CSV table of C-alpha atoms and ligand atoms in Angstrom, one decimal:
chain,number,residue,atom,x,y,z
A,1,UNK,CA,-0.8,28.1,-117.5
A,2,UNK,CA,-1.4,25.0,-115.4
A,3,UNK,CA,-4.9,23.7,-115.2
A,4,UNK,CA,-7.0,24.8,-112.2
A,5,UNK,CA,-6.4,23.0,-108.9
A,6,UNK,CA,-9.7,21.4,-107.8
A,7,UNK,CA,-10.4,20.2,-104.2
A,8,UNK,CA,-12.9,17.3,-104.1
A,9,UNK,CA,-14.9,16.4,-101.0
A,10,UNK,CA,-17.0,13.2,-100.6
A,11,UNK,CA,-19.2,12.5,-97.6
A,12,UNK,CA,-22.3,10.8,-99.0
A,13,UNK,CA,-22.1,7.6,-96.9
A,14,UNK,CA,-19.5,6.2,-94.5
A,15,UNK,CA,-16.3,7.4,-96.2
A,16,UNK,CA,-14.8,10.9,-95.7
A,17,UNK,CA,-12.8,11.6,-98.8
A,18,UNK,CA,-10.7,14.6,-99.7
A,19,UNK,CA,-8.6,14.8,-102.9
A,20,UNK,CA,-6.8,17.3,-105.1
A,21,UNK,CA,-6.8,17.1,-108.9
A,22,UNK,CA,-5.2,19.4,-111.4
A,23,UNK,CA,-6.6,18.8,-114.9
A,24,UNK,CA,-6.7,15.0,-115.1
A,25,UNK,CA,-3.8,14.5,-112.6
A,26,UNK,CA,-4.5,13.2,-109.2
A,27,UNK,CA,-2.2,14.9,-106.6
A,28,UNK,CA,-3.6,13.4,-103.4
A,29,UNK,CA,-6.5,11.3,-102.3
A,30,UNK,CA,-7.1,10.6,-98.6
A,31,UNK,CA,-10.0,8.6,-97.2
A,32,UNK,CA,-11.2,8.0,-93.6
A,33,UNK,CA,-13.9,5.4,-93.1
A,34,UNK,CA,-16.4,4.9,-90.3
A,35,UNK,CA,-17.3,1.3,-91.4
A,36,UNK,CA,-15.7,-0.2,-88.2
A,37,UNK,CA,-18.3,1.7,-86.2
A,38,UNK,CA,-21.2,0.3,-88.2
A,39,UNK,CA,-20.2,-3.3,-88.6
A,40,UNK,CA,-21.7,-4.5,-85.3
A,41,UNK,CA,-25.1,-3.0,-86.3
A,42,UNK,CA,-25.0,-4.9,-89.7
A,43,UNK,CA,-25.6,-1.7,-91.7
A,44,UNK,CA,-24.7,1.9,-91.9
A,45,UNK,CA,-26.1,4.0,-89.0
A,46,UNK,CA,-26.7,7.4,-90.5
A,47,UNK,CA,-26.3,9.4,-87.3
A,48,UNK,CA,-23.0,7.6,-86.5
A,49,UNK,CA,-21.8,8.3,-90.0
A,50,UNK,CA,-22.6,12.1,-89.8
A,51,UNK,CA,-20.7,12.4,-86.5
A,52,UNK,CA,-17.7,10.5,-87.9
A,53,UNK,CA,-17.6,12.9,-90.9
A,54,UNK,CA,-17.6,15.8,-88.6
A,55,UNK,CA,-14.6,14.4,-86.6
A,56,UNK,CA,-12.7,13.2,-89.7
A,57,UNK,CA,-13.1,16.1,-92.0
A,58,UNK,CA,-10.4,18.5,-90.9
A,59,UNK,CA,-7.7,15.9,-90.4
A,60,UNK,CA,-8.5,14.3,-93.8
A,61,UNK,CA,-8.4,17.8,-95.5
A,62,UNK,CA,-5.0,18.5,-93.8
A,63,UNK,CA,-3.6,15.2,-94.8
A,64,UNK,CA,-4.7,15.7,-98.5
A,65,UNK,CA,-3.2,19.2,-98.6
A,66,UNK,CA,0.1,17.9,-97.1
A,67,UNK,CA,0.2,14.9,-99.5
A,68,UNK,CA,-0.2,17.1,-102.5
A,69,UNK,CA,2.2,19.7,-101.0
A,70,UNK,CA,-0.2,22.5,-101.6
A,71,UNK,CA,-1.9,25.1,-99.5
A,72,UNK,CA,-5.6,26.0,-99.2
A,73,UNK,CA,-4.8,29.3,-100.9
A,74,UNK,CA,-3.6,27.4,-104.0
A,75,UNK,CA,-7.0,25.8,-104.6
A,76,UNK,CA,-8.9,27.2,-107.6
A,77,UNK,CA,-12.3,25.5,-107.1
A,78,UNK,CA,-14.1,23.3,-104.6
A,79,UNK,CA,-16.3,20.3,-105.7
A,80,UNK,CA,-18.5,18.4,-103.2
A,81,UNK,CA,-21.0,15.6,-103.4
A,82,UNK,CA,-24.5,17.2,-103.3
A,83,UNK,CA,-26.3,13.8,-103.7
A,84,UNK,CA,-27.4,11.1,-103.8
A,85,UNK,CA,-26.6,9.8,-100.3
A,86,UNK,CA,-27.5,10.1,-96.6
A,87,UNK,CA,-28.8,13.5,-95.9
A,88,UNK,CA,-26.8,14.1,-92.7
A,89,UNK,CA,-23.6,12.9,-94.2
A,90,UNK,CA,-24.1,15.0,-97.3
A,91,UNK,CA,-24.8,18.0,-95.1
A,92,UNK,CA,-21.5,17.8,-93.3
A,93,UNK,CA,-19.5,17.7,-96.5
A,94,UNK,CA,-21.5,20.5,-98.2
A,95,UNK,CA,-21.3,22.7,-95.2
A,96,UNK,CA,-17.5,22.2,-95.1
A,97,UNK,CA,-17.2,22.9,-98.8
A,98,UNK,CA,-19.3,26.0,-98.6
A,99,UNK,CA,-17.2,27.4,-95.8
A,100,UNK,CA,-13.9,26.6,-97.7
A,101,UNK,CA,-15.2,28.2,-100.9
A,102,UNK,CA,-16.5,31.3,-99.1
A,103,UNK,CA,-13.3,31.7,-97.1
A,104,UNK,CA,-11.0,31.3,-100.1
A,105,UNK,CA,-13.2,33.1,-102.6
A,106,UNK,CA,-13.2,30.3,-105.2
A,107,UNK,CA,-16.2,28.8,-107.1
A,108,UNK,CA,-18.1,25.8,-105.6
A,109,UNK,CA,-19.5,22.9,-107.6
A,110,UNK,CA,-22.1,20.6,-106.0
A,111,UNK,CA,-21.9,17.3,-108.0
A,112,UNK,CA,-23.6,14.0,-108.5
A,113,UNK,CA,-21.9,11.1,-106.6
A,114,UNK,CA,-22.9,8.4,-109.0
A,115,UNK,CA,-21.6,10.2,-112.0
A,116,UNK,CA,-18.4,10.8,-110.0
A,117,UNK,CA,-17.9,7.0,-109.9
A,118,UNK,CA,-17.6,7.1,-113.7
A,119,UNK,CA,-15.7,10.4,-113.9
A,120,UNK,CA,-12.8,9.1,-111.8
A,121,UNK,CA,-11.7,6.7,-114.5
A,122,UNK,CA,-10.3,9.6,-116.5
A,123,UNK,CA,-7.7,10.2,-113.8
A,124,UNK,CA,-6.5,6.6,-114.4
A,125,UNK,CA,-7.0,5.7,-118.0
A,126,UNK,CA,-6.9,9.2,-119.6
A,127,UNK,CA,-9.5,11.2,-121.6
A,128,UNK,CA,-12.8,9.5,-122.3
A,129,UNK,CA,-13.8,8.6,-125.9
A,130,UNK,CA,-16.6,10.6,-127.7
A,131,UNK,CA,-19.2,8.5,-126.0
A,132,UNK,CA,-19.3,5.5,-123.6
A,133,UNK,CA,-21.6,3.4,-121.4
A,134,UNK,CA,-21.0,3.5,-117.7
A,135,UNK,CA,-22.1,0.8,-115.3
A,136,UNK,CA,-22.0,2.1,-111.7
A,137,UNK,CA,-22.5,-0.7,-109.1
A,138,UNK,CA,-22.2,-0.4,-105.3
A,139,UNK,CA,-24.1,-1.1,-102.1
A,140,UNK,CA,-26.4,1.8,-102.9
A,141,UNK,CA,-26.6,2.0,-106.7
A,142,UNK,CA,-26.8,-0.1,-109.8
A,143,UNK,CA,-27.1,2.2,-112.8
A,144,UNK,CA,-26.4,2.2,-116.5
A,145,UNK,CA,-25.5,5.6,-118.1
A,146,UNK,CA,-24.9,6.8,-121.6
A,147,UNK,CA,-22.2,9.5,-121.4
A,148,UNK,CA,-21.2,11.8,-124.2
A,149,UNK,CA,-19.6,14.3,-121.8
A,150,UNK,CA,-19.3,13.5,-118.2
A,151,UNK,CA,-19.8,17.2,-117.3
A,152,UNK,CA,-22.6,18.1,-119.6
A,153,UNK,CA,-24.3,15.2,-121.3
A,154,UNK,CA,-25.2,12.2,-119.2
A,155,UNK,CA,-28.3,10.1,-119.9
A,156,UNK,CA,-29.7,7.6,-117.4
A,157,UNK,CA,-30.5,4.4,-119.4
A,158,UNK,CA,-31.7,2.3,-116.5
A,159,UNK,CA,-31.2,1.2,-112.9
A,160,UNK,CA,-32.2,-1.5,-110.5
A,161,UNK,CA,-35.9,-1.7,-109.8
A,162,UNK,CA,-35.2,-3.1,-106.3
A,163,UNK,CA,-31.9,-3.9,-104.5
A,164,UNK,CA,-28.5,-2.7,-105.6
A,165,UNK,CA,-26.0,-5.5,-106.5
A,166,UNK,CA,-23.8,-4.9,-103.4
A,167,UNK,CA,-26.9,-4.8,-101.2
A,168,UNK,CA,-28.0,-8.2,-102.6
A,169,UNK,CA,-24.5,-9.6,-101.8
A,170,UNK,CA,-24.6,-8.2,-98.3
A,171,UNK,CA,-28.0,-9.9,-97.8
A,172,UNK,CA,-26.8,-13.2,-99.2
A,173,UNK,CA,-23.7,-12.9,-96.9
A,174,UNK,CA,-26.1,-12.6,-93.9
A,175,UNK,CA,-28.0,-15.7,-95.1
A,176,UNK,CA,-24.8,-17.7,-95.3
A,177,UNK,CA,-23.7,-16.4,-91.8
A,178,UNK,CA,-20.8,-14.3,-93.1
A,179,UNK,CA,-19.7,-11.0,-91.4
A,180,UNK,CA,-21.1,-7.6,-92.6
A,181,UNK,CA,-20.5,-6.2,-95.2
A,182,UNK,CA,-20.9,-9.6,-96.8
A,183,UNK,CA,-20.0,-8.7,-100.4
A,184,UNK,CA,-16.2,-9.4,-100.3
A,185,UNK,CA,-16.8,-12.5,-98.2
A,186,UNK,CA,-19.4,-14.0,-100.6
A,187,UNK,CA,-17.0,-13.2,-103.4
A,188,UNK,CA,-14.1,-15.0,-101.7
A,189,UNK,CA,-16.3,-18.0,-100.9
A,190,UNK,CA,-17.7,-18.1,-104.5
A,191,UNK,CA,-14.1,-18.7,-105.8
A,192,UNK,CA,-14.1,-22.0,-104.1
A,193,UNK,CA,-17.5,-23.2,-105.3
A,194,UNK,CA,-18.9,-24.5,-108.6
A,195,UNK,CA,-20.8,-21.8,-110.4
A,196,UNK,CA,-22.9,-24.3,-112.4
A,197,UNK,CA,-23.9,-26.5,-109.4
A,198,UNK,CA,-27.0,-24.4,-108.7
A,199,UNK,CA,-28.7,-22.3,-111.4
A,200,UNK,CA,-30.3,-19.2,-109.8
A,201,UNK,CA,-32.7,-17.0,-111.8
A,202,UNK,CA,-31.6,-14.0,-113.8
A,203,UNK,CA,-33.9,-11.0,-113.1
A,204,UNK,CA,-35.9,-9.4,-116.0
A,205,UNK,CA,-34.5,-11.9,-118.4
A,206,UNK,CA,-37.7,-13.1,-120.1
A,207,UNK,CA,-38.2,-11.9,-123.7
A,208,UNK,CA,-41.1,-9.6,-122.5
A,209,UNK,CA,-39.1,-8.2,-119.6
A,210,UNK,CA,-36.0,-7.6,-121.8
A,211,UNK,CA,-38.2,-5.7,-124.3
A,212,UNK,CA,-39.8,-3.6,-121.6
A,213,UNK,CA,-36.6,-3.1,-119.5
A,214,UNK,CA,-33.6,-3.4,-121.8
A,215,UNK,CA,-31.5,-1.4,-119.3
A,216,UNK,CA,-32.9,-2.2,-115.9
A,217,UNK,CA,-31.9,-4.7,-113.2
A,218,UNK,CA,-33.8,-6.7,-110.6
A,219,UNK,CA,-32.1,-8.7,-107.8
A,220,UNK,CA,-35.0,-9.3,-105.4
A,221,UNK,CA,-36.2,-12.5,-107.1
A,222,UNK,CA,-32.7,-13.9,-107.1
A,223,UNK,CA,-32.2,-13.0,-103.4
A,224,UNK,CA,-35.5,-14.8,-102.6
A,225,UNK,CA,-34.4,-17.8,-104.6
A,226,UNK,CA,-31.2,-18.0,-102.6
A,227,UNK,CA,-33.1,-17.7,-99.3
A,228,UNK,CA,-35.5,-20.5,-100.4
A,229,UNK,CA,-32.6,-22.7,-101.3
A,230,UNK,CA,-30.9,-22.2,-98.0
A,231,UNK,CA,-34.1,-22.7,-96.0
A,232,UNK,CA,-34.8,-25.9,-98.0
A,233,UNK,CA,-31.5,-27.4,-97.0
A,234,UNK,CA,-32.0,-26.4,-93.4
A,235,UNK,CA,-35.6,-27.9,-93.4
A,236,UNK,CA,-34.2,-31.2,-94.7
A,237,UNK,CA,-31.5,-31.1,-92.1
A,238,UNK,CA,-28.8,-31.0,-94.9
A,239,UNK,CA,-25.7,-29.0,-94.7
A,240,UNK,CA,-25.9,-25.8,-96.9
A,241,UNK,CA,-23.4,-26.0,-99.8
A,242,UNK,CA,-22.3,-22.5,-99.0
A,243,UNK,CA,-19.5,-22.2,-101.6
A,244,UNK,CA,-21.8,-23.5,-104.4
A,245,UNK,CA,-24.6,-21.2,-103.3
A,246,UNK,CA,-22.2,-18.2,-103.3
A,247,UNK,CA,-20.7,-19.2,-106.7
A,248,UNK,CA,-24.1,-19.8,-108.4
A,249,UNK,CA,-25.4,-16.5,-106.9
A,250,UNK,CA,-22.3,-14.5,-108.0
A,251,UNK,CA,-22.6,-16.0,-111.5
A,252,UNK,CA,-26.2,-14.9,-111.8
A,253,UNK,CA,-25.4,-11.3,-110.7
A,254,UNK,CA,-22.3,-11.0,-112.9
A,255,UNK,CA,-24.2,-12.5,-115.9
A,256,UNK,CA,-27.0,-10.0,-115.7
A,257,UNK,CA,-24.8,-7.0,-115.1
A,258,UNK,CA,-22.5,-7.8,-118.0
A,259,UNK,CA,-25.2,-8.7,-120.4
A,260,UNK,CA,-27.2,-5.6,-119.8
A,261,UNK,CA,-24.1,-3.3,-119.9
A,262,UNK,CA,-22.8,-4.9,-123.2
A,263,UNK,CA,-26.3,-4.8,-124.6
A,264,UNK,CA,-26.4,-1.1,-123.8
A,265,UNK,CA,-23.0,-0.7,-125.7
A,266,UNK,CA,-24.5,-2.5,-128.7
A,267,UNK,CA,-27.8,-0.6,-128.7
A,268,UNK,CA,-26.0,2.8,-128.5
A,269,UNK,CA,-23.0,2.0,-130.8
A,270,UNK,CA,-20.5,2.4,-128.0
A,271,UNK,CA,-17.1,0.6,-128.0
A,272,UNK,CA,-16.2,1.6,-124.5
A,273,UNK,CA,-17.7,0.4,-121.2
A,274,UNK,CA,-16.6,2.1,-117.9
A,275,UNK,CA,-17.3,0.2,-114.7
A,276,UNK,CA,-17.2,2.0,-111.3
A,277,UNK,CA,-18.5,1.8,-107.7
A,278,UNK,CA,-17.5,-0.4,-104.9
A,279,UNK,CA,-19.0,-3.6,-106.4
A,280,UNK,CA,-16.6,-3.4,-109.3
A,281,UNK,CA,-14.2,-5.1,-106.9
A,282,UNK,CA,-16.2,-8.3,-107.5
A,283,UNK,CA,-13.9,-10.8,-109.1
A,284,UNK,CA,-16.6,-12.6,-111.2
A,285,UNK,CA,-17.9,-9.3,-112.6
A,286,UNK,CA,-14.3,-8.4,-113.7
A,287,UNK,CA,-13.6,-11.7,-115.3
A,288,UNK,CA,-16.9,-12.0,-117.2
A,289,UNK,CA,-16.8,-8.3,-118.3
A,290,UNK,CA,-13.3,-8.8,-119.7
A,291,UNK,CA,-14.2,-12.1,-121.4
A,292,UNK,CA,-17.5,-11.1,-123.1
A,293,UNK,CA,-16.4,-7.5,-123.9
A,294,UNK,CA,-13.4,-8.9,-125.9
A,295,UNK,CA,-15.8,-11.1,-127.9
A,296,UNK,CA,-17.9,-8.0,-128.7
A,297,UNK,CA,-14.9,-5.7,-129.5
A,298,UNK,CA,-15.7,-3.5,-126.5
A,299,UNK,CA,-12.9,-1.9,-124.4
A,300,UNK,CA,-13.6,-2.2,-120.6
A,301,UNK,CA,-12.2,0.5,-118.3
A,302,UNK,CA,-12.3,-0.3,-114.6
A,303,UNK,CA,-10.3,1.9,-112.2
A,304,UNK,CA,-8.2,0.3,-109.4
A,305,UNK,CA,-10.3,-0.7,-106.5
A,306,UNK,CA,-9.3,2.2,-104.2
A,307,UNK,CA,-11.0,4.6,-106.8
A,308,UNK,CA,-14.1,2.3,-107.1
A,309,UNK,CA,-15.1,2.6,-103.4
A,310,UNK,CA,-16.2,6.0,-102.3
A,311,UNK,CA,-13.4,8.6,-102.4
A,312,UNK,CA,-12.6,12.3,-102.9
A,313,UNK,CA,-10.8,11.7,-106.2
A,314,UNK,CA,-14.1,10.9,-108.0
A,315,UNK,CA,-15.6,14.2,-106.9
A,316,UNK,CA,-12.5,16.2,-107.7
A,317,UNK,CA,-12.4,14.5,-111.1
A,318,UNK,CA,-16.0,15.5,-111.9
A,319,UNK,CA,-15.4,19.0,-110.6
A,320,UNK,CA,-12.3,19.3,-112.8
A,321,UNK,CA,-14.4,18.1,-115.8
A,322,UNK,CA,-17.0,20.8,-115.0
A,323,UNK,CA,-14.4,23.5,-114.8
A,324,UNK,CA,-12.9,22.3,-118.1
A,325,UNK,CA,-16.3,22.4,-119.7
A,326,UNK,CA,-16.8,26.0,-118.5
A,327,UNK,CA,-19.8,25.1,-116.4
A,328,UNK,CA,-21.3,27.8,-114.2
A,329,UNK,CA,-20.5,27.2,-110.5
A,330,UNK,CA,-23.3,26.1,-108.1
A,331,UNK,CA,-24.9,28.7,-105.7
A,332,UNK,CA,-23.1,29.0,-102.3
A,333,UNK,CA,-26.4,28.0,-100.7
A,334,UNK,CA,-26.8,24.9,-102.8
A,335,UNK,CA,-29.0,22.2,-101.2
A,336,UNK,CA,-28.2,18.6,-100.7
A,337,UNK,CA,-30.5,16.1,-102.4
A,338,UNK,CA,-30.5,12.5,-101.0
A,339,UNK,CA,-32.3,11.3,-104.2
A,340,UNK,CA,-30.4,13.5,-106.7
A,341,UNK,CA,-31.4,12.2,-110.2
A,342,UNK,CA,-28.8,10.9,-112.5
A,343,UNK,CA,-29.9,13.3,-115.2
A,344,UNK,CA,-28.4,16.0,-113.1
A,345,UNK,CA,-24.6,16.2,-113.1
A,346,UNK,CA,-24.5,19.4,-111.0
A,347,UNK,CA,-26.7,21.0,-108.4
B,401,KG4,O1,-19.2,2.0,-103.4
B,401,KG4,P1,-19.2,1.3,-102.0
B,401,KG4,O2,-17.9,1.3,-101.3
B,401,KG4,O3,-20.3,2.0,-101.1
B,401,KG4,C1,-21.5,2.3,-101.5
B,401,KG4,O4,-21.7,3.4,-102.1
B,401,KG4,O5,-22.4,1.4,-101.4
B,401,KG4,O6,-19.7,-0.2,-102.3
B,401,KG4,C2,-19.8,-1.2,-101.2
B,401,KG4,C3,-20.6,-2.3,-101.6
B,401,KG4,C4,-21.0,-3.2,-100.4
B,401,KG4,O7,-22.3,-3.6,-100.6
B,401,KG4,C5,-20.0,-4.3,-100.5
B,401,KG4,O8,-20.5,-5.5,-99.9
B,401,KG4,C6,-19.9,-4.5,-102.0
B,401,KG4,O9,-19.9,-3.2,-102.5
B,401,KG4,N1,-18.6,-5.2,-102.4
B,401,KG4,C7,-18.6,-6.4,-103.0
B,401,KG4,C8,-17.2,-6.7,-103.2
B,401,KG4,N2,-16.5,-5.7,-102.6
B,401,KG4,C9,-17.4,-4.7,-102.1
B,401,KG4,N3,-19.5,-7.2,-103.4
B,401,KG4,C10,-19.2,-8.3,-104.1
B,401,KG4,N4,-17.9,-8.7,-104.3
B,401,KG4,C11,-16.9,-7.9,-103.8
B,401,KG4,N5,-15.6,-8.2,-104.0
B,402,ZN,ZN1,-20.7,5.3,-104.1
């Protein structure tokens, strides 16, 4: 018998994602984004995002079903992001998922978006090892997880105490006068600068902080240091060495992310590190992770970028893992939780 066909729905932020997964095979993954509508505001406008999901949902669903050459009646289970995310956006996706599950009489799974960012890698690189460390980094999250089973056994090791890595990049992008979202622009500029020209601070890196927070991150001090540096140049009437600032800043962020993640592998005797979330597009993070992981004998798994940004495949992948694990479905009246804890895989 073929594995159950799982429909995955993602609407936690500005991307409307719908995907179809059978077992660990991705049959279709379609995403619509409302980012263009937010760019001029310099940030996501929740009400605009909710309305965009409402408009995009049915066309995105139709496109995914057509791409997979299946019918709604073929779907065996529906998985949807229940949290964390913007409450209005989550509500559109969960309402749609509930309606589809009810109409077709199949089980519904409300799942955790952040854990989905790790789960999607199984569709790309095959079954997970017995245990692994996951680093999920995006504009909204920077978390370290210890995963024994993505469906049933996820432990939150740590997270950022202030900004997410992508958020810090977006803020530095603004300081350097780059368009929103600044992350990719800062990354591109950094490639042309000298990463050693300016040494920016690494958050929580004193011996005392490392002992108290072996798995946590902090980027607010770094962000302030960059702001001070830029202001200093301006006060002195000097030109800001933007490429060197971007390179030094990128180096500091990648250094902290990679050292904490590989430290977590060592402390938990894991030989696999999975990296997910939109920030894993960052070129310095990818380079440094590959370089240092090899020295430590750790295998790094990073999905292609289209599966790192928010998408339906990650939610279908996690739904499929839950079905495979025999997890009980969620209630048809499941709530959304904008602050859904990472200890909770399923609502
Ligand atoms: O996962 P994602 O698409 O959405 C959220 O859930 O936040 O992540 C987008 C975030 C944004 O902050 C964006 O600026 C950042 O990831 N980002 C990057 C790069 N590509 C995206 N930051 C640094 N370097 C990049 N290449
Ligand atoms: Zn995300």
